Amino acid sequence: MSLLRRVFLWLGLALVVCFQVAPMYIALTTSLKPRSDLSSQWIFPTQELYLKNFEVAVVDGNILRAIGSSAIVTISSTVLVCVLGALAAYPLARRETLTNKIIYSSIIGLIMVPPLAILVPLYTLMTQIHAVNTYWGVVLVMVTTQLPLAVFLYTSFLRGLPISVEESAIIDGASNLNVLFRIVVPMLKPVTATVVILTSVNVWNEYALSVYMLRSPEVRTVAPTISTFFSSSGVDLGPAAAASLISVMPVLIAYLLLQKWFIKGMVAGAVK
């Protein structure tokens, strides 16, 4: 690679990083300034840091309760998506029959359907089964919307794994369940990390469906809570920015811990 191409590559990467970091930087500077500070949001506060905004976000915005609700929904949905996705993908990857091909194509087609397109019949159904304003109801919706992508990733990854190890285990007398849980599942760590991050981030940040399924403040998740708090804050953006920073911390920490496996899973699933 020539020097000129390297320079343009690094400039492009730096530009992308700036676009990604800029909103976080503005939220940080806004959260550390009082309402009376009229300086530019690009200027970091040079005097004493104003931490009252974080207190307001916790006390008045109920952001910690929203984080707890989001944690319940996200963890439950992610576990179910990983388990069901792996179990569904294994026969689709290993038995390429006509029926399985039709099922797999149908699952892939579901990825193209936007969740808001089924909002009216979905809300009607959830109302009829008394699932609105319940954790299990929103978990059911989240699993339904996130499962097709998980099945696609698991199936793509499994098709690249050698089947000889599984055949050897079957010859030695292992059952299909033993082969799945003792041989196949340990090899799914990279793609599972990918599914965990994608699912958890999507569920944690989900707003369009949660705002209808969780209308009660006691069970409301992070995104609807911040939206309501932002509307009630009016021109005082400091507490709203502080609430946004607090809410993004759990997902950011999870990504930093799993980023190595996330990259491996994405690369392996794409290549294989």
mmCIF file of C-alpha atoms in Angstrom:
data_model
loop_
_atom_site.group_PDB
_atom_site.id
_atom_site.type_symbol
_atom_site.label_atom_id
_atom_site.label_comp_id
_atom_site.label_asym_id
_atom_site.label_seq_id
_atom_site.Cartn_x
_atom_site.Cartn_y
_atom_site.Cartn_z
ATOM 1 C CA MET A 1 0.000 0.000 0.000
ATOM 2 C CA SER A 2 1.420 3.341 -1.026
ATOM 3 C CA LEU A 3 2.019 6.133 1.448
ATOM 4 C CA LEU A 4 -0.691 8.290 -0.112
ATOM 5 C CA ARG A 5 -3.303 5.537 0.231
ATOM 6 C CA ARG A 6 -2.300 5.009 3.851
ATOM 7 C CA VAL A 7 -2.699 8.716 4.563
ATOM 8 C CA PHE A 8 -6.180 8.782 3.017
ATOM 9 C CA LEU A 9 -7.103 5.585 4.873
ATOM 10 C CA TRP A 10 -6.064 7.010 8.243
ATOM 11 C CA LEU A 11 -7.807 10.304 7.493
ATOM 12 C CA GLY A 12 -10.986 8.418 6.631
ATOM 13 C CA LEU A 13 -10.780 6.365 9.817
ATOM 14 C CA ALA A 14 -10.123 9.498 11.872
ATOM 15 C CA LEU A 15 -13.171 11.159 10.314
ATOM 16 C CA VAL A 16 -15.357 8.160 11.145
ATOM 17 C CA VAL A 17 -14.070 8.142 14.728
ATOM 18 C CA CYS A 18 -14.816 11.861 15.074
ATOM 19 C CA PHE A 19 -18.394 11.349 13.868
ATOM 20 C CA GLN A 20 -18.833 8.510 16.364
ATOM 21 C CA VAL A 21 -17.237 10.244 19.346
ATOM 22 C CA ALA A 22 -18.713 13.731 18.797
ATOM 23 C CA PRO A 23 -22.226 12.958 20.163
ATOM 24 C CA MET A 24 -20.748 11.318 23.265
ATOM 25 C CA TYR A 25 -18.446 14.304 23.803
ATOM 26 C CA ILE A 26 -21.313 16.794 23.477
ATOM 27 C CA ALA A 27 -23.440 14.745 25.881
ATOM 28 C CA LEU A 28 -20.542 14.692 28.367
ATOM 29 C CA THR A 29 -19.908 18.430 28.232
ATOM 30 C CA THR A 30 -23.633 19.176 28.450
ATOM 31 C CA SER A 31 -24.095 16.931 31.482
ATOM 32 C CA LEU A 32 -21.247 18.643 33.349
ATOM 33 C CA LYS A 33 -22.580 22.189 32.919
ATOM 34 C CA PRO A 34 -25.340 23.995 34.851
ATOM 35 C CA ARG A 35 -28.311 25.460 33.067
ATOM 36 C CA SER A 36 -26.906 28.959 33.541
ATOM 37 C CA ASP A 37 -23.770 28.094 31.557
ATOM 38 C CA LEU A 38 -24.369 29.474 28.064
ATOM 39 C CA SER A 39 -20.989 28.525 26.605
ATOM 40 C CA SER A 40 -20.716 26.326 23.536
ATOM 41 C CA GLN A 41 -21.420 22.633 23.960
ATOM 42 C CA TRP A 42 -18.087 21.933 22.271
ATOM 43 C CA ILE A 43 -16.196 23.635 25.106
ATOM 44 C CA PHE A 44 -15.397 21.392 28.058
ATOM 45 C CA PRO A 45 -16.204 23.057 31.413
ATOM 46 C CA THR A 46 -13.065 24.697 32.754
ATOM 47 C CA GLN A 47 -14.426 25.485 36.217
ATOM 48 C CA GLU A 48 -15.868 23.098 38.793
ATOM 49 C CA LEU A 49 -17.710 20.167 37.258
ATOM 50 C CA TYR A 50 -21.477 20.356 37.818
ATOM 51 C CA LEU A 51 -22.578 16.874 38.965
ATOM 52 C CA LYS A 52 -26.069 17.936 40.011
ATOM 53 C CA ASN A 53 -27.383 16.844 36.604
ATOM 54 C CA PHE A 54 -26.538 13.220 37.367
ATOM 55 C CA GLU A 55 -28.345 13.463 40.703
ATOM 56 C CA VAL A 56 -31.419 14.887 38.981
ATOM 57 C CA ALA A 57 -31.288 12.112 36.371
ATOM 58 C CA VAL A 58 -31.220 9.442 39.080
ATOM 59 C CA VAL A 59 -33.775 10.988 41.456
ATOM 60 C CA ASP A 60 -36.244 12.723 39.134
ATOM 61 C CA GLY A 61 -35.631 10.754 35.964
ATOM 62 C CA ASN A 62 -35.799 7.318 37.639
ATOM 63 C CA ILE A 63 -32.985 6.238 35.362
ATOM 64 C CA LEU A 64 -31.723 3.527 37.728
ATOM 65 C CA ARG A 65 -35.143 1.873 37.845
ATOM 66 C CA ALA A 66 -35.248 2.021 34.041
ATOM 67 C CA ILE A 67 -31.800 0.437 33.856
ATOM 68 C CA GLY A 68 -33.037 -2.355 36.117
ATOM 69 C CA SER A 69 -36.046 -2.946 33.876
ATOM 70 C CA SER A 70 -33.843 -2.889 30.777
ATOM 71 C CA ALA A 71 -31.434 -5.342 32.409
ATOM 72 C CA ILE A 72 -34.275 -7.798 33.105
ATOM 73 C CA VAL A 73 -35.629 -7.543 29.556
ATOM 74 C CA THR A 74 -32.201 -7.572 27.877
ATOM 75 C CA ILE A 75 -30.722 -10.503 29.804
ATOM 76 C CA SER A 76 -33.870 -12.621 29.464
ATOM 77 C CA SER A 77 -34.224 -11.871 25.749
ATOM 78 C CA THR A 78 -30.535 -12.453 24.996
ATOM 79 C CA VAL A 79 -30.432 -15.818 26.775
ATOM 80 C CA LEU A 80 -33.565 -17.023 24.997
ATOM 81 C CA VAL A 81 -32.354 -15.793 21.604
ATOM 82 C CA CYS A 82 -28.996 -17.567 22.005
ATOM 83 C CA VAL A 83 -30.539 -20.847 23.137
ATOM 84 C CA LEU A 84 -33.373 -20.933 20.619
ATOM 85 C CA GLY A 85 -31.171 -19.624 17.804
ATOM 86 C CA ALA A 86 -28.517 -22.308 18.313
ATOM 87 C CA LEU A 87 -31.097 -25.096 18.632
ATOM 88 C CA ALA A 88 -32.899 -23.964 15.470
ATOM 89 C CA ALA A 89 -29.725 -23.424 13.455
ATOM 90 C CA TYR A 90 -28.163 -26.833 14.138
ATOM 91 C CA PRO A 91 -30.623 -28.932 12.072
ATOM 92 C CA LEU A 92 -30.865 -26.202 9.429
ATOM 93 C CA ALA A 93 -27.085 -26.297 8.956
ATOM 94 C CA ARG A 94 -26.552 -30.053 9.156
ATOM 95 C CA ARG A 95 -29.630 -31.334 7.296
ATOM 96 C CA GLU A 96 -30.003 -29.416 4.057
ATOM 97 C CA THR A 97 -33.318 -30.909 2.985
ATOM 98 C CA LEU A 98 -35.871 -29.084 0.872
ATOM 99 C CA THR A 99 -38.045 -28.447 3.924
ATOM 100 C CA ASN A 100 -35.139 -26.993 5.877
ATOM 101 C CA LYS A 101 -34.166 -24.795 2.936
ATOM 102 C CA ILE A 102 -37.725 -23.411 2.775
ATOM 103 C CA ILE A 103 -37.745 -22.821 6.550
ATOM 104 C CA TYR A 104 -34.341 -21.135 6.427
ATOM 105 C CA SER A 105 -35.391 -18.885 3.533
ATOM 106 C CA SER A 106 -38.545 -17.934 5.424
ATOM 107 C CA ILE A 107 -36.509 -17.035 8.517
ATOM 108 C CA ILE A 108 -34.152 -14.920 6.424
ATOM 109 C CA GLY A 109 -37.159 -13.191 4.904
ATOM 110 C CA LEU A 110 -38.361 -12.219 8.374
ATOM 111 C CA ILE A 111 -35.191 -10.140 8.808
ATOM 112 C CA MET A 112 -36.451 -7.841 6.061
ATOM 113 C CA VAL A 113 -39.776 -7.149 7.815
ATOM 114 C CA PRO A 114 -39.609 -3.968 9.946
ATOM 115 C CA PRO A 115 -41.144 -4.475 13.406
ATOM 116 C CA LEU A 116 -43.276 -1.332 13.064
ATOM 117 C CA ALA A 117 -45.029 -2.906 10.076
ATOM 118 C CA ILE A 118 -46.731 -5.379 12.434
ATOM 119 C CA LEU A 119 -47.238 -2.978 15.335
ATOM 120 C CA VAL A 120 -51.049 -2.758 15.149
ATOM 121 C CA PRO A 121 -51.802 -6.515 15.033
ATOM 122 C CA LEU A 122 -48.988 -7.160 17.502
ATOM 123 C CA TYR A 123 -50.342 -4.665 20.029
ATOM 124 C CA THR A 124 -53.846 -6.075 19.567
ATOM 125 C CA LEU A 125 -52.586 -9.592 20.266
ATOM 126 C CA MET A 126 -50.555 -8.515 23.287
ATOM 127 C CA THR A 127 -53.595 -6.713 24.694
ATOM 128 C CA GLN A 128 -55.769 -9.772 24.261
ATOM 129 C CA ILE A 129 -53.335 -12.025 26.143
ATOM 130 C CA HIS A 130 -52.781 -9.342 28.842
ATOM 131 C CA ALA A 131 -49.076 -8.997 28.017
ATOM 132 C CA VAL A 132 -48.931 -5.187 27.886
ATOM 133 C CA ASN A 133 -47.001 -3.594 30.769
ATOM 134 C CA THR A 134 -45.403 -6.938 31.663
ATOM 135 C CA TYR A 135 -41.801 -8.058 31.421
ATOM 136 C CA TRP A 136 -42.652 -11.411 29.888
ATOM 137 C CA GLY A 137 -44.707 -9.722 27.192
ATOM 138 C CA VAL A 138 -41.952 -7.399 26.018
ATOM 139 C CA VAL A 139 -39.408 -10.243 26.283
ATOM 140 C CA LEU A 140 -41.622 -12.309 23.989
ATOM 141 C CA VAL A 141 -41.713 -9.460 21.476
ATOM 142 C CA MET A 142 -37.959 -8.868 21.658
ATOM 143 C CA VAL A 143 -37.147 -12.555 21.179
ATOM 144 C CA THR A 144 -39.486 -12.727 18.196
ATOM 145 C CA THR A 145 -37.861 -9.742 16.477
ATOM 146 C CA GLN A 146 -34.237 -10.703 17.237
ATOM 147 C CA LEU A 147 -34.394 -14.463 16.631
ATOM 148 C CA PRO A 148 -34.210 -14.465 12.778
ATOM 149 C CA LEU A 149 -30.835 -12.699 12.745
ATOM 150 C CA ALA A 150 -29.500 -15.071 15.414
ATOM 151 C CA VAL A 151 -30.600 -18.110 13.406
ATOM 152 C CA PHE A 152 -28.899 -16.685 10.323
ATOM 153 C CA LEU A 153 -25.606 -16.081 12.155
ATOM 154 C CA TYR A 154 -25.601 -19.480 13.868
ATOM 155 C CA THR A 155 -26.473 -21.316 10.648
ATOM 156 C CA SER A 156 -23.762 -19.532 8.656
ATOM 157 C CA PHE A 157 -21.203 -20.342 11.341
ATOM 158 C CA LEU A 158 -22.239 -23.987 11.739
ATOM 159 C CA ARG A 159 -22.014 -24.627 8.002
ATOM 160 C CA GLY A 160 -18.334 -23.752 8.168
ATOM 161 C CA LEU A 161 -17.530 -26.136 11.026
ATOM 162 C CA PRO A 162 -16.169 -29.587 10.066
ATOM 163 C CA ILE A 163 -18.748 -32.326 10.529
ATOM 164 C CA SER A 164 -16.088 -35.030 10.955
ATOM 165 C CA VAL A 165 -15.788 -34.368 14.700
ATOM 166 C CA GLU A 166 -19.518 -34.889 15.186
ATOM 167 C CA GLU A 167 -19.470 -38.054 13.060
ATOM 168 C CA SER A 168 -16.614 -39.445 15.132
ATOM 169 C CA ALA A 169 -18.553 -38.794 18.338
ATOM 170 C CA ILE A 170 -21.649 -40.517 16.927
ATOM 171 C CA ILE A 171 -19.558 -43.550 15.921
ATOM 172 C CA ASP A 172 -18.246 -43.685 19.491
ATOM 173 C CA GLY A 173 -21.837 -43.942 20.746
ATOM 174 C CA ALA A 174 -22.717 -40.325 21.601
ATOM 175 C CA SER A 175 -26.339 -39.293 21.175
ATOM 176 C CA ASN A 176 -27.415 -36.305 19.129
ATOM 177 C CA LEU A 177 -27.964 -34.246 22.286
ATOM 178 C CA ASN A 178 -24.500 -35.126 23.609
ATOM 179 C CA VAL A 179 -22.964 -34.143 20.283
ATOM 180 C CA LEU A 180 -24.850 -30.845 20.315
ATOM 181 C CA PHE A 181 -24.124 -29.790 23.901
ATOM 182 C CA ARG A 182 -20.640 -31.284 24.413
ATOM 183 C CA ILE A 183 -19.066 -30.779 20.990
ATOM 184 C CA VAL A 184 -20.988 -28.230 18.928
ATOM 185 C CA VAL A 185 -21.953 -25.703 21.613
ATOM 186 C CA PRO A 186 -18.336 -25.129 22.850
ATOM 187 C CA MET A 187 -17.334 -24.332 19.253
ATOM 188 C CA LEU A 188 -20.037 -21.661 19.033
ATOM 189 C CA LYS A 189 -18.371 -19.242 21.464
ATOM 190 C CA PRO A 190 -17.276 -16.660 18.836
ATOM 191 C CA VAL A 191 -20.642 -16.432 17.079
ATOM 192 C CA THR A 192 -22.468 -16.557 20.418
ATOM 193 C CA ALA A 193 -20.532 -13.480 21.532
ATOM 194 C CA THR A 194 -21.626 -11.782 18.314
ATOM 195 C CA VAL A 195 -25.259 -12.729 18.896
ATOM 196 C CA VAL A 196 -25.055 -11.604 22.529
ATOM 197 C CA ILE A 197 -23.736 -8.157 21.627
ATOM 198 C CA LEU A 198 -26.061 -7.556 18.686
ATOM 199 C CA THR A 199 -29.124 -8.764 20.555
ATOM 200 C CA SER A 200 -28.356 -7.004 23.816
ATOM 201 C CA VAL A 201 -27.607 -3.683 22.103
ATOM 202 C CA ASN A 202 -30.754 -3.883 19.962
ATOM 203 C CA VAL A 203 -32.970 -4.805 22.908
ATOM 204 C CA TRP A 204 -31.363 -2.250 25.232
ATOM 205 C CA ASN A 205 -31.820 0.594 22.746
ATOM 206 C CA GLU A 206 -35.237 -0.522 21.452
ATOM 207 C CA TYR A 207 -37.777 2.293 21.593
ATOM 208 C CA ALA A 208 -40.488 1.947 18.948
ATOM 209 C CA LEU A 209 -42.058 -1.224 20.367
ATOM 210 C CA SER A 210 -41.192 -0.687 24.041
ATOM 211 C CA VAL A 211 -42.965 2.657 24.173
ATOM 212 C CA TYR A 212 -46.233 0.869 23.339
ATOM 213 C CA MET A 213 -45.684 -2.386 25.230
ATOM 214 C CA LEU A 214 -44.429 -0.763 28.448
ATOM 215 C CA ARG A 215 -46.576 2.262 29.166
ATOM 216 C CA SER A 216 -46.384 2.015 32.947
ATOM 217 C CA PRO A 217 -43.458 3.949 34.530
ATOM 218 C CA GLU A 218 -42.785 1.041 36.918
ATOM 219 C CA VAL A 219 -41.733 -1.310 34.097
ATOM 220 C CA ARG A 220 -40.566 1.198 31.484
ATOM 221 C CA THR A 221 -37.132 0.548 29.990
ATOM 222 C CA VAL A 222 -34.287 2.976 29.321
ATOM 223 C CA ALA A 223 -35.196 4.382 25.902
ATOM 224 C CA PRO A 224 -38.819 5.351 26.704
ATOM 225 C CA THR A 225 -37.769 6.649 30.122
ATOM 226 C CA ILE A 226 -35.107 8.948 28.661
ATOM 227 C CA SER A 227 -37.538 10.143 25.994
ATOM 228 C CA THR A 228 -40.153 11.020 28.628
ATOM 229 C CA PHE A 229 -37.557 12.644 30.864
ATOM 230 C CA PHE A 230 -36.127 14.618 27.934
ATOM 231 C CA SER A 231 -39.608 15.929 27.087
ATOM 232 C CA SER A 232 -40.256 16.967 30.674
ATOM 233 C CA SER A 233 -36.842 18.630 31.056
ATOM 234 C CA GLY A 234 -37.670 21.270 28.461
ATOM 235 C CA VAL A 235 -34.701 23.506 27.762
ATOM 236 C CA ASP A 236 -32.626 22.023 30.618
ATOM 237 C CA LEU A 237 -30.616 19.488 28.612
ATOM 238 C CA GLY A 238 -28.060 18.717 31.331
ATOM 239 C CA PRO A 239 -30.080 16.082 33.248
ATOM 240 C CA ALA A 240 -31.239 14.461 30.003
ATOM 241 C CA ALA A 241 -27.632 14.213 28.785
ATOM 242 C CA ALA A 242 -26.579 12.771 32.139
ATOM 243 C CA ALA A 243 -29.346 10.162 31.932
ATOM 244 C CA SER A 244 -28.185 9.188 28.442
ATOM 245 C CA LEU A 245 -24.599 8.740 29.608
ATOM 246 C CA ILE A 246 -25.665 6.617 32.568
ATOM 247 C CA SER A 247 -27.834 4.391 30.383
ATOM 248 C CA VAL A 248 -25.118 3.710 27.814
ATOM 249 C CA MET A 249 -22.525 2.542 30.340
ATOM 250 C CA PRO A 250 -23.740 -1.079 30.783
ATOM 251 C CA VAL A 251 -23.792 -1.763 27.044
ATOM 252 C CA LEU A 252 -20.415 -0.087 26.551
ATOM 253 C CA ILE A 253 -18.834 -2.192 29.297
ATOM 254 C CA ALA A 254 -20.339 -5.390 27.859
ATOM 255 C CA TYR A 255 -18.967 -4.589 24.409
ATOM 256 C CA LEU A 256 -15.486 -3.845 25.742
ATOM 257 C CA LEU A 257 -15.456 -7.206 27.532
ATOM 258 C CA LEU A 258 -16.697 -9.185 24.510
ATOM 259 C CA GLN A 259 -15.188 -7.263 21.596
ATOM 260 C CA LYS A 260 -12.541 -9.918 20.812
ATOM 261 C CA TRP A 261 -15.153 -12.648 20.487
ATOM 262 C CA PHE A 262 -17.486 -10.287 18.656
ATOM 263 C CA ILE A 263 -14.930 -9.620 15.916
ATOM 264 C CA LYS A 264 -14.051 -13.317 15.629
ATOM 265 C CA GLY A 265 -17.681 -14.283 15.303
ATOM 266 C CA MET A 266 -18.436 -11.667 12.644
ATOM 267 C CA VAL A 267 -15.381 -12.592 10.563
ATOM 268 C CA ALA A 268 -15.918 -16.335 10.901
ATOM 269 C CA GLY A 269 -19.596 -16.097 10.073
ATOM 270 C CA ALA A 270 -18.897 -13.956 7.002
ATOM 271 C CA VAL A 271 -16.028 -16.033 5.620
ATOM 272 C CA LYS A 272 -17.456 -19.463 6.284
#
